[in-house]
PDB file of C-alpha atoms and ligand atoms in Angstrom:
ATOM      1  CA  UNK N   1      -9.176  35.680   8.173  1.00 66.00           C
ATOM      2  CA  UNK N   2     -10.983  34.915   4.897  1.00 67.00           C
ATOM      3  CA  UNK N   3     -13.817  32.568   5.689  1.00 71.00           C
ATOM      4  CA  UNK N   4     -13.417  30.521   2.508  1.00 90.00           C
ATOM      5  CA  UNK N   5      -9.666  29.724   2.421  1.00 96.00           C
ATOM      6  CA  UNK N   6      -8.667  26.204   3.443  1.00 97.00           C
ATOM      7  CA  UNK N   7      -5.804  23.823   3.497  1.00 98.00           C
ATOM      8  CA  UNK N   8      -6.414  20.081   3.619  1.00 98.00           C
ATOM      9  CA  UNK N   9      -4.347  17.486   5.551  1.00 98.00           C
ATOM     10  CA  UNK N  10      -3.370  14.658   3.217  1.00 98.00           C
ATOM     11  CA  UNK N  11      -2.938  14.635  -0.563  1.00 98.00           C
ATOM     12  CA  UNK N  12      -3.944  10.963  -0.953  1.00 97.00           C
ATOM     13  CA  UNK N  13      -7.268   9.648  -2.182  1.00 97.00           C
ATOM     14  CA  UNK N  14      -9.388  11.017   0.702  1.00 98.00           C
ATOM     15  CA  UNK N  15      -7.709  14.405   0.663  1.00 98.00           C
ATOM     16  CA  UNK N  16      -8.276  14.652  -3.114  1.00 98.00           C
ATOM     17  CA  UNK N  17     -11.994  13.808  -2.675  1.00 98.00           C
ATOM     18  CA  UNK N  18     -12.312  16.456   0.035  1.00 98.00           C
ATOM     19  CA  UNK N  19     -10.580  18.953  -2.227  1.00 98.00           C
ATOM     20  CA  UNK N  20     -13.133  18.170  -4.992  1.00 97.00           C
ATOM     21  CA  UNK N  21     -15.970  18.718  -2.465  1.00 98.00           C
ATOM     22  CA  UNK N  22     -14.471  21.996  -1.234  1.00 97.00           C
ATOM     23  CA  UNK N  23     -14.113  23.268  -4.811  1.00 96.00           C
ATOM     24  CA  UNK N  24     -17.724  22.321  -5.521  1.00 97.00           C
ATOM     25  CA  UNK N  25     -18.848  24.327  -2.546  1.00 96.00           C
ATOM     26  CA  UNK N  26     -16.835  27.424  -3.565  1.00 96.00           C
ATOM     27  CA  UNK N  27     -13.988  27.209  -1.034  1.00 96.00           C
ATOM     28  CA  UNK N  28     -10.548  28.366  -2.096  1.00 97.00           C
ATOM     29  CA  UNK N  29      -8.184  25.418  -1.414  1.00 98.00           C
ATOM     30  CA  UNK N  30      -4.770  27.025  -0.962  1.00 97.00           C
ATOM     31  CA  UNK N  31      -2.963  23.779  -0.757  1.00 98.00           C
ATOM     32  CA  UNK N  32      -2.557  20.307   0.730  1.00 98.00           C
ATOM     33  CA  UNK N  33      -0.581  19.552   3.892  1.00 98.00           C
ATOM     34  CA  UNK N  34       1.416  16.374   4.005  1.00 97.00           C
ATOM     35  CA  UNK N  35       4.222  15.237   6.388  1.00 97.00           C
ATOM     36  CA  UNK N  36       5.945  13.170   3.758  1.00 96.00           C
ATOM     37  CA  UNK N  37       9.013  15.092   2.693  1.00 95.00           C
ATOM     38  CA  UNK N  38       8.889  13.729  -0.890  1.00 96.00           C
ATOM     39  CA  UNK N  39       5.443  15.173  -1.390  1.00 96.00           C
ATOM     40  CA  UNK N  40       6.478  18.726  -0.555  1.00 96.00           C
ATOM     41  CA  UNK N  41       6.383  20.938  -3.640  1.00 97.00           C
ATOM     42  CA  UNK N  42       4.419  18.474  -5.749  1.00 98.00           C
ATOM     43  CA  UNK N  43       1.196  19.481  -7.529  1.00 98.00           C
ATOM     44  CA  UNK N  44      -1.779  17.156  -6.935  1.00 98.00           C
ATOM     45  CA  UNK N  45      -4.997  17.774  -8.887  1.00 98.00           C
ATOM     46  CA  UNK N  46      -3.680  21.265  -9.711  1.00 97.00           C
ATOM     47  CA  UNK N  47      -3.238  22.049  -5.963  1.00 98.00           C
ATOM     48  CA  UNK N  48       0.250  22.525  -4.455  1.00 98.00           C
ATOM     49  CA  UNK N  49       1.447  20.387  -1.571  1.00 98.00           C
ATOM     50  CA  UNK N  50       2.693  22.993   0.881  1.00 98.00           C
ATOM     51  CA  UNK N  51       4.457  20.698   3.308  1.00 98.00           C
ATOM     52  CA  UNK N  52       3.910  20.594   7.057  1.00 98.00           C
ATOM     53  CA  UNK N  53       2.405  23.241   9.421  1.00 98.00           C
ATOM     54  CA  UNK N  54       5.761  24.911  10.175  1.00 97.00           C
ATOM     55  CA  UNK N  55       5.975  25.611   6.417  1.00 97.00           C
ATOM     56  CA  UNK N  56       2.813  27.695   6.434  1.00 97.00           C
ATOM     57  CA  UNK N  57       3.079  29.612   9.736  1.00 97.00           C
ATOM     58  CA  UNK N  58       2.814  32.905   7.749  1.00 97.00           C
ATOM     59  CA  UNK N  59      -0.694  31.829   6.706  1.00 96.00           C
ATOM     60  CA  UNK N  60      -1.896  30.858  10.191  1.00 96.00           C
ATOM     61  CA  UNK N  61      -4.371  33.702  10.677  1.00 95.00           C
ATOM     62  CA  UNK N  62      -5.649  33.589   7.094  1.00 96.00           C
ATOM     63  CA  UNK N  63      -7.041  30.127   6.625  1.00 96.00           C
ATOM     64  CA  UNK N  64      -8.697  27.136   8.277  1.00 97.00           C
ATOM     65  CA  UNK N  65      -7.441  23.555   8.284  1.00 98.00           C
ATOM     66  CA  UNK N  66      -9.409  20.515   7.233  1.00 98.00           C
ATOM     67  CA  UNK N  67      -8.146  17.483   9.234  1.00 98.00           C
ATOM     68  CA  UNK N  68     -10.549  14.904   7.749  1.00 98.00           C
ATOM     69  CA  UNK N  69      -8.573  14.594   4.528  1.00 97.00           C
ATOM     70  CA  UNK N  70      -7.122  11.321   5.855  1.00 98.00           C
ATOM     71  CA  UNK N  71      -9.222   8.205   6.428  1.00 98.00           C
ATOM     72  CA  UNK N  72      -7.241   6.659   9.294  1.00 98.00           C
ATOM     73  CA  UNK N  73      -8.949   7.620  12.575  1.00 98.00           C
ATOM     74  CA  UNK N  74      -5.677   7.458  14.465  1.00 98.00           C
ATOM     75  CA  UNK N  75      -3.893   9.741  11.983  1.00 98.00           C
ATOM     76  CA  UNK N  76      -6.857  12.129  11.968  1.00 98.00           C
ATOM     77  CA  UNK N  77      -6.707  12.444  15.786  1.00 98.00           C
ATOM     78  CA  UNK N  78      -2.984  13.106  15.753  1.00 98.00           C
ATOM     79  CA  UNK N  79      -3.305  15.752  13.012  1.00 98.00           C
ATOM     80  CA  UNK N  80      -6.127  17.519  14.879  1.00 98.00           C
ATOM     81  CA  UNK N  81      -3.956  17.746  17.978  1.00 98.00           C
ATOM     82  CA  UNK N  82      -0.956  18.909  15.956  1.00 98.00           C
ATOM     83  CA  UNK N  83      -3.126  21.584  14.220  1.00 98.00           C
ATOM     84  CA  UNK N  84      -4.336  22.865  17.563  1.00 98.00           C
ATOM     85  CA  UNK N  85      -0.777  22.829  19.076  1.00 98.00           C
ATOM     86  CA  UNK N  86       0.396  25.070  16.180  1.00 98.00           C
ATOM     87  CA  UNK N  87      -2.445  27.485  16.795  1.00 98.00           C
ATOM     88  CA  UNK N  88      -4.316  27.074  13.466  1.00 98.00           C
ATOM     89  CA  UNK N  89      -8.089  27.294  13.189  1.00 97.00           C
ATOM     90  CA  UNK N  90     -10.013  24.178  12.361  1.00 97.00           C
ATOM     91  CA  UNK N  91     -12.536  24.069   9.494  1.00 97.00           C
ATOM     92  CA  UNK N  92     -16.183  23.624  10.107  1.00 96.00           C
ATOM     93  CA  UNK N  93     -18.045  20.501   8.976  1.00 97.00           C
ATOM     94  CA  UNK N  94     -18.360  20.280   5.237  1.00 97.00           C
ATOM     95  CA  UNK N  95     -21.512  18.722   3.734  1.00 98.00           C
ATOM     96  CA  UNK N  96     -21.967  17.707   0.069  1.00 98.00           C
ATOM     97  CA  UNK N  97     -25.111  19.286  -1.397  1.00 97.00           C
ATOM     98  CA  UNK N  98     -26.394  15.788  -2.300  1.00 98.00           C
ATOM     99  CA  UNK N  99     -26.579  14.719   1.346  1.00 98.00           C
ATOM    100  CA  UNK N 100     -30.066  14.268   2.817  1.00 98.00           C
ATOM    101  CA  UNK N 101     -30.444  15.544   6.358  1.00 97.00           C
ATOM    102  CA  UNK N 102     -33.513  15.463   8.465  1.00 95.00           C
ATOM    103  CA  UNK N 103     -34.489  18.414  10.593  1.00 93.00           C
ATOM    104  CA  UNK N 104     -33.054  16.749  13.757  1.00 96.00           C
ATOM    105  CA  UNK N 105     -29.342  16.199  13.240  1.00 97.00           C
ATOM    106  CA  UNK N 106     -26.382  17.079  15.476  1.00 98.00           C
ATOM    107  CA  UNK N 107     -23.165  17.877  13.602  1.00 98.00           C
ATOM    108  CA  UNK N 108     -19.799  18.417  15.312  1.00 98.00           C
ATOM    109  CA  UNK N 109     -16.891  20.384  13.878  1.00 98.00           C
ATOM    110  CA  UNK N 110     -14.412  19.294  11.248  1.00 98.00           C
ATOM    111  CA  UNK N 111     -16.395  16.448   9.821  1.00 98.00           C
ATOM    112  CA  UNK N 112     -17.021  15.578   6.146  1.00 98.00           C
ATOM    113  CA  UNK N 113     -20.269  14.216   4.779  1.00 98.00           C
ATOM    114  CA  UNK N 114     -19.950  12.904   1.147  1.00 98.00           C
ATOM    115  CA  UNK N 115     -22.381  12.708  -1.720  1.00 98.00           C
ATOM    116  CA  UNK N 116     -25.447  10.470  -1.675  1.00 98.00           C
ATOM    117  CA  UNK N 117     -25.433   9.878   2.058  1.00 98.00           C
ATOM    118  CA  UNK N 118     -28.739   9.882   3.903  1.00 98.00           C
ATOM    119  CA  UNK N 119     -29.167  10.739   7.586  1.00 98.00           C
ATOM    120  CA  UNK N 120     -32.629  10.172   9.017  1.00 98.00           C
ATOM    121  CA  UNK N 121     -34.053  11.430  12.308  1.00 98.00           C
ATOM    122  CA  UNK N 122     -31.993  12.169  15.399  1.00 98.00           C
ATOM    123  CA  UNK N 123     -28.540  11.296  14.035  1.00 98.00           C
ATOM    124  CA  UNK N 124     -25.513  12.463  15.913  1.00 98.00           C
ATOM    125  CA  UNK N 125     -22.192  13.077  14.105  1.00 98.00           C
ATOM    126  CA  UNK N 126     -19.275  13.955  16.327  1.00 98.00           C
ATOM    127  CA  UNK N 127     -16.085  15.873  15.556  1.00 98.00           C
ATOM    128  CA  UNK N 128     -13.661  14.959  12.743  1.00 98.00           C
ATOM    129  CA  UNK N 129     -15.878  12.202  11.456  1.00 98.00           C
ATOM    130  CA  UNK N 130     -15.831  11.054   7.821  1.00 98.00           C
ATOM    131  CA  UNK N 131     -19.005   9.696   6.318  1.00 98.00           C
ATOM    132  CA  UNK N 132     -18.103   8.666   2.818  1.00 98.00           C
ATOM    133  CA  UNK N 133     -20.396   8.369  -0.254  1.00 98.00           C
ATOM    134  CA  UNK N 134     -23.676   6.529  -0.337  1.00 98.00           C
ATOM    135  CA  UNK N 135     -23.994   5.734   3.409  1.00 98.00           C
ATOM    136  CA  UNK N 136     -27.300   5.400   5.193  1.00 98.00           C
ATOM    137  CA  UNK N 137     -27.515   6.334   8.882  1.00 98.00           C
ATOM    138  CA  UNK N 138     -30.914   5.425  10.365  1.00 98.00           C
ATOM    139  CA  UNK N 139     -32.804   6.873  13.326  1.00 98.00           C
ATOM    140  CA  UNK N 140     -30.918   7.560  16.555  1.00 98.00           C
ATOM    141  CA  UNK N 141     -27.477   6.559  15.169  1.00 98.00           C
ATOM    142  CA  UNK N 142     -24.519   8.062  16.973  1.00 98.00           C
ATOM    143  CA  UNK N 143     -21.129   8.388  15.224  1.00 99.00           C
ATOM    144  CA  UNK N 144     -18.514   9.511  17.701  1.00 99.00           C
ATOM    145  CA  UNK N 145     -15.382  11.679  17.207  1.00 98.00           C
ATOM    146  CA  UNK N 146     -12.674  10.580  14.700  1.00 98.00           C
ATOM    147  CA  UNK N 147     -14.728   7.616  13.343  1.00 99.00           C
ATOM    148  CA  UNK N 148     -14.556   6.862   9.626  1.00 99.00           C
ATOM    149  CA  UNK N 149     -17.537   5.368   7.754  1.00 98.00           C
ATOM    150  CA  UNK N 150     -16.460   4.020   4.323  1.00 98.00           C
ATOM    151  CA  UNK N 151     -18.566   4.158   1.097  1.00 98.00           C
ATOM    152  CA  UNK N 152     -21.807   2.240   0.896  1.00 98.00           C
ATOM    153  CA  UNK N 153     -22.142   1.401   4.572  1.00 99.00           C
ATOM    154  CA  UNK N 154     -25.677   0.878   6.010  1.00 98.00           C
ATOM    155  CA  UNK N 155     -26.099   1.577   9.723  1.00 98.00           C
ATOM    156  CA  UNK N 156     -29.448   0.524  11.295  1.00 98.00           C
ATOM    157  CA  UNK N 157     -31.343   2.396  14.001  1.00 98.00           C
ATOM    158  CA  UNK N 158     -29.955   2.967  17.504  1.00 98.00           C
ATOM    159  CA  UNK N 159     -26.407   1.950  16.634  1.00 99.00           C
ATOM    160  CA  UNK N 160     -23.466   3.655  18.291  1.00 99.00           C
ATOM    161  CA  UNK N 161     -20.029   3.794  16.571  1.00 99.00           C
ATOM    162  CA  UNK N 162     -17.615   4.779  19.281  1.00 98.00           C
ATOM    163  CA  UNK N 163     -14.579   7.043  18.997  1.00 98.00           C
ATOM    164  CA  UNK N 164     -12.074   6.215  16.321  1.00 99.00           C
ATOM    165  CA  UNK N 165     -13.848   3.196  14.956  1.00 99.00           C
ATOM    166  CA  UNK N 166     -13.370   2.392  11.206  1.00 99.00           C
ATOM    167  CA  UNK N 167     -16.292   0.810   9.260  1.00 99.00           C
ATOM    168  CA  UNK N 168     -15.145  -0.824   6.016  1.00 98.00           C
ATOM    169  CA  UNK N 169     -16.719  -0.398   2.597  1.00 98.00           C
ATOM    170  CA  UNK N 170     -20.174  -1.935   1.945  1.00 98.00           C
ATOM    171  CA  UNK N 171     -20.710  -3.308   5.368  1.00 98.00           C
ATOM    172  CA  UNK N 172     -24.040  -3.360   7.252  1.00 98.00           C
ATOM    173  CA  UNK N 173     -24.649  -2.991  10.979  1.00 99.00           C
ATOM    174  CA  UNK N 174     -27.718  -4.473  12.704  1.00 98.00           C
ATOM    175  CA  UNK N 175     -29.883  -2.224  14.911  1.00 98.00           C
ATOM    176  CA  UNK N 176     -29.146  -1.469  18.614  1.00 98.00           C
ATOM    177  CA  UNK N 177     -25.451  -2.553  18.611  1.00 98.00           C
ATOM    178  CA  UNK N 178     -22.284  -0.715  19.601  1.00 99.00           C
ATOM    179  CA  UNK N 179     -18.982  -0.724  17.755  1.00 99.00           C
ATOM    180  CA  UNK N 180     -16.280  -0.162  20.395  1.00 98.00           C
ATOM    181  CA  UNK N 181     -13.630   2.560  20.290  1.00 98.00           C
ATOM    182  CA  UNK N 182     -10.777   2.201  17.755  1.00 98.00           C
ATOM    183  CA  UNK N 183     -12.172  -1.062  16.346  1.00 98.00           C
ATOM    184  CA  UNK N 184     -12.269  -1.891  12.648  1.00 98.00           C
ATOM    185  CA  UNK N 185     -14.989  -3.582  10.680  1.00 99.00           C
ATOM    186  CA  UNK N 186     -13.705  -5.248   7.425  1.00 98.00           C
ATOM    187  CA  UNK N 187     -15.293  -4.386   4.115  1.00 98.00           C
ATOM    188  CA  UNK N 188     -18.481  -6.311   3.252  1.00 98.00           C
ATOM    189  CA  UNK N 189     -19.298  -7.422   6.811  1.00 99.00           C
ATOM    190  CA  UNK N 190     -22.646  -7.911   8.418  1.00 98.00           C
ATOM    191  CA  UNK N 191     -22.308  -7.056  12.148  1.00 99.00           C
ATOM    192  CA  UNK N 192     -25.040  -8.481  14.285  1.00 98.00           C
ATOM    193  CA  UNK N 193     -23.605  -8.223  17.809  1.00 98.00           C
ATOM    194  CA  UNK N 194     -21.733  -5.612  19.891  1.00 98.00           C
ATOM    195  CA  UNK N 195     -18.053  -5.289  19.001  1.00 99.00           C
ATOM    196  CA  UNK N 196     -15.631  -4.514  21.818  1.00 98.00           C
ATOM    197  CA  UNK N 197     -12.941  -1.796  21.570  1.00 98.00           C
ATOM    198  CA  UNK N 198      -9.606  -2.169  19.750  1.00 98.00           C
ATOM    199  CA  UNK N 199     -10.375  -5.265  17.601  1.00 98.00           C
ATOM    200  CA  UNK N 200     -10.895  -6.260  13.971  1.00 98.00           C
ATOM    201  CA  UNK N 201     -14.190  -7.974  13.142  1.00 98.00           C
ATOM    202  CA  UNK N 202     -14.926  -9.108   9.580  1.00 98.00           C
ATOM    203  CA  UNK N 203     -17.120 -11.474   7.546  1.00 98.00           C
ATOM    204  CA  UNK N 204     -20.834 -12.442   7.325  1.00 98.00           C
ATOM    205  CA  UNK N 205     -21.716 -12.579  10.075  1.00 98.00           C
ATOM    206  CA  UNK N 206     -18.774 -10.601  11.388  1.00 98.00           C
ATOM    207  CA  UNK N 207     -16.529 -12.444  13.850  1.00 98.00           C
ATOM    208  CA  UNK N 208     -13.426 -11.559  15.793  1.00 98.00           C
ATOM    209  CA  UNK N 209     -10.307 -11.649  13.707  1.00 98.00           C
ATOM    210  CA  UNK N 210      -7.585  -9.982  15.793  1.00 98.00           C
ATOM    211  CA  UNK N 211      -6.717  -7.437  18.422  1.00 98.00           C
ATOM    212  CA  UNK N 212      -5.556  -4.041  17.090  1.00 98.00           C
ATOM    213  CA  UNK N 213      -4.479  -2.486  20.342  1.00 93.00           C
TER     214      UNK N 213
HETATM  215  C1  ACO V   1     -13.020   5.928  -1.178  1.00 59.97           C
HETATM  216  C2  ACO V   1     -12.190   4.866  -0.557  1.00 59.97           C
HETATM  217  O1  ACO V   1     -11.419   4.205  -1.136  1.00 59.97           O
HETATM  218  S1  ACO V   1     -12.513   4.586   1.084  1.00 59.97           S
HETATM  219  C3  ACO V   1     -11.590   3.127   1.462  1.00 59.97           C
HETATM  220  C4  ACO V   1     -12.363   2.238   2.370  1.00 59.97           C
HETATM  221  N1  ACO V   1     -11.530   1.093   2.645  1.00 59.97           N
HETATM  222  C5  ACO V   1     -12.004   0.018   3.246  1.00 59.97           C
HETATM  223  O2  ACO V   1     -13.139  -0.100   3.533  1.00 59.97           O
HETATM  224  C6  ACO V   1     -10.979  -1.086   3.500  1.00 59.97           C
HETATM  225  C7  ACO V   1     -11.549  -2.159   4.302  1.00 59.97           C
HETATM  226  N2  ACO V   1     -10.392  -3.037   4.495  1.00 59.97           N
HETATM  227  C8  ACO V   1     -10.500  -4.360   4.731  1.00 59.97           C
HETATM  228  O3  ACO V   1     -11.592  -4.941   4.765  1.00 59.97           O
HETATM  229  C9  ACO V   1      -9.141  -5.071   4.959  1.00 59.97           C
HETATM  230  O4  ACO V   1      -9.340  -6.427   4.547  1.00 59.97           O
HETATM  231  C10 ACO V   1      -8.720  -5.014   6.419  1.00 59.97           C
HETATM  232  C11 ACO V   1      -8.253  -3.564   6.661  1.00 59.97           C
HETATM  233  C12 ACO V   1      -9.774  -5.371   7.375  1.00 59.97           C
HETATM  234  C13 ACO V   1      -7.521  -5.925   6.501  1.00 59.97           C
HETATM  235  O5  ACO V   1      -6.790  -5.656   7.654  1.00 59.97           O
HETATM  236  P1  ACO V   1      -5.493  -6.467   7.975  1.00 59.97           P
HETATM  237  O6  ACO V   1      -5.013  -5.975   9.295  1.00 59.97           O
HETATM  238  O7  ACO V   1      -4.564  -6.373   6.776  1.00 59.97           O
HETATM  239  O8  ACO V   1      -6.068  -7.863   8.198  1.00 59.97           O
HETATM  240  P2  ACO V   1      -5.473  -9.258   7.693  1.00 59.97           P
HETATM  241  O9  ACO V   1      -5.289  -9.263   6.206  1.00 59.97           O
HETATM  242  O10 ACO V   1      -4.302  -9.630   8.561  1.00 59.97           O
HETATM  243  O11 ACO V   1      -6.683 -10.199   7.970  1.00 59.97           O
HETATM  244  C14 ACO V   1      -6.989 -10.751   9.241  1.00 59.97           C
HETATM  245  C15 ACO V   1      -8.064 -11.786   9.030  1.00 59.97           C
HETATM  246  O12 ACO V   1      -9.264 -11.090   8.671  1.00 59.97           O
HETATM  247  C16 ACO V   1      -9.705 -11.610   7.361  1.00 59.97           C
HETATM  248  N3  ACO V   1     -10.283 -10.401   6.655  1.00 59.97           N
HETATM  249  C17 ACO V   1      -9.661  -9.203   6.442  1.00 59.97           C
HETATM  250  N4  ACO V   1     -10.567  -8.425   5.774  1.00 59.97           N
HETATM  251  C18 ACO V   1     -11.678  -9.112   5.639  1.00 59.97           C
HETATM  252  C19 ACO V   1     -12.952  -8.817   5.065  1.00 59.97           C
HETATM  253  N5  ACO V   1     -13.166  -7.596   4.537  1.00 59.97           N
HETATM  254  N6  ACO V   1     -13.910  -9.774   5.091  1.00 59.97           N
HETATM  255  C20 ACO V   1     -13.667 -11.009   5.614  1.00 59.97           C
HETATM  256  N7  ACO V   1     -12.468 -11.389   6.203  1.00 59.97           N
HETATM  257  C21 ACO V   1     -11.522 -10.412   6.179  1.00 59.97           C
HETATM  258  C22 ACO V   1      -8.469 -12.196   6.728  1.00 59.97           C
HETATM  259  O13 ACO V   1      -8.809 -13.137   5.763  1.00 59.97           O
HETATM  260  C23 ACO V   1      -7.821 -12.784   7.935  1.00 59.97           C
HETATM  261  O14 ACO V   1      -8.557 -13.896   8.346  1.00 59.97           O
HETATM  262  P3  ACO V   1      -7.870 -15.243   8.967  1.00 59.97           P
HETATM  263  O15 ACO V   1      -7.079 -14.757  10.117  1.00 59.97           O
HETATM  264  O16 ACO V   1      -9.064 -16.102   9.352  1.00 59.97           O
HETATM  265  O17 ACO V   1      -7.038 -15.801   7.885  1.00 59.97           O
END
């Protein structure tokens, strides 16, 4: 297997941003994967859309798969499982050179850290997490598997974002709170209290809007 050959799940906005990051870091992006039949054979940002995993079985032992090319936590989780089921190797975590990391950071596999993000001391990033551009993660923050943190989010110290939570653009989270699994925080929110699992909270201050599960 060549260490630098990748395919990326999703040829939408997130996948294209991940492609840009991979190119910057010197990876060879062989193509995008996309389950939508009408996307197969298209060229997106000069990269071919190869189709679904069964279409590239002949490449299985040559490349690794990036699953964090889609922003939806639920879809990310399903694509990770599918990629494993088909026997493909998963890509390591990819970190933009303009990310500031302290010396005490835990990084899982398959995550993406985008430009301008700052992680201070003792930050834990799980597997298949997206931390988009210009995010700040303060001391002792824990971002669990499959979570997606949108651009410009500020997360205060000792906050835990549980599995599969989605934090909308430009929102801010007060210290020492927990965002429950598979919950969503609307863009521009200020979250001051714990959020239970499987709900949408939004606004300033953020309040319950609806159940998602
Ligand atoms: C690089 C990139 O592009 S990364 C992309 C990152 N994307 C984001 O961050 C998107 C964030 N998305 C949002 O904030 C959206 O508004 C969503 C996803 C929360 C809307 O979700 P939906 O399921 O469509 O919610 P819906 O529109 O039914 O709204 C439910 C209620 O929440 C309110 N609401 C929804 N979003 C927000 C928000 N951001 N702030 C305040 N209230 C909101 C609605 O007004 C509605 O309130 P009401 O019931 O009192 O009338």
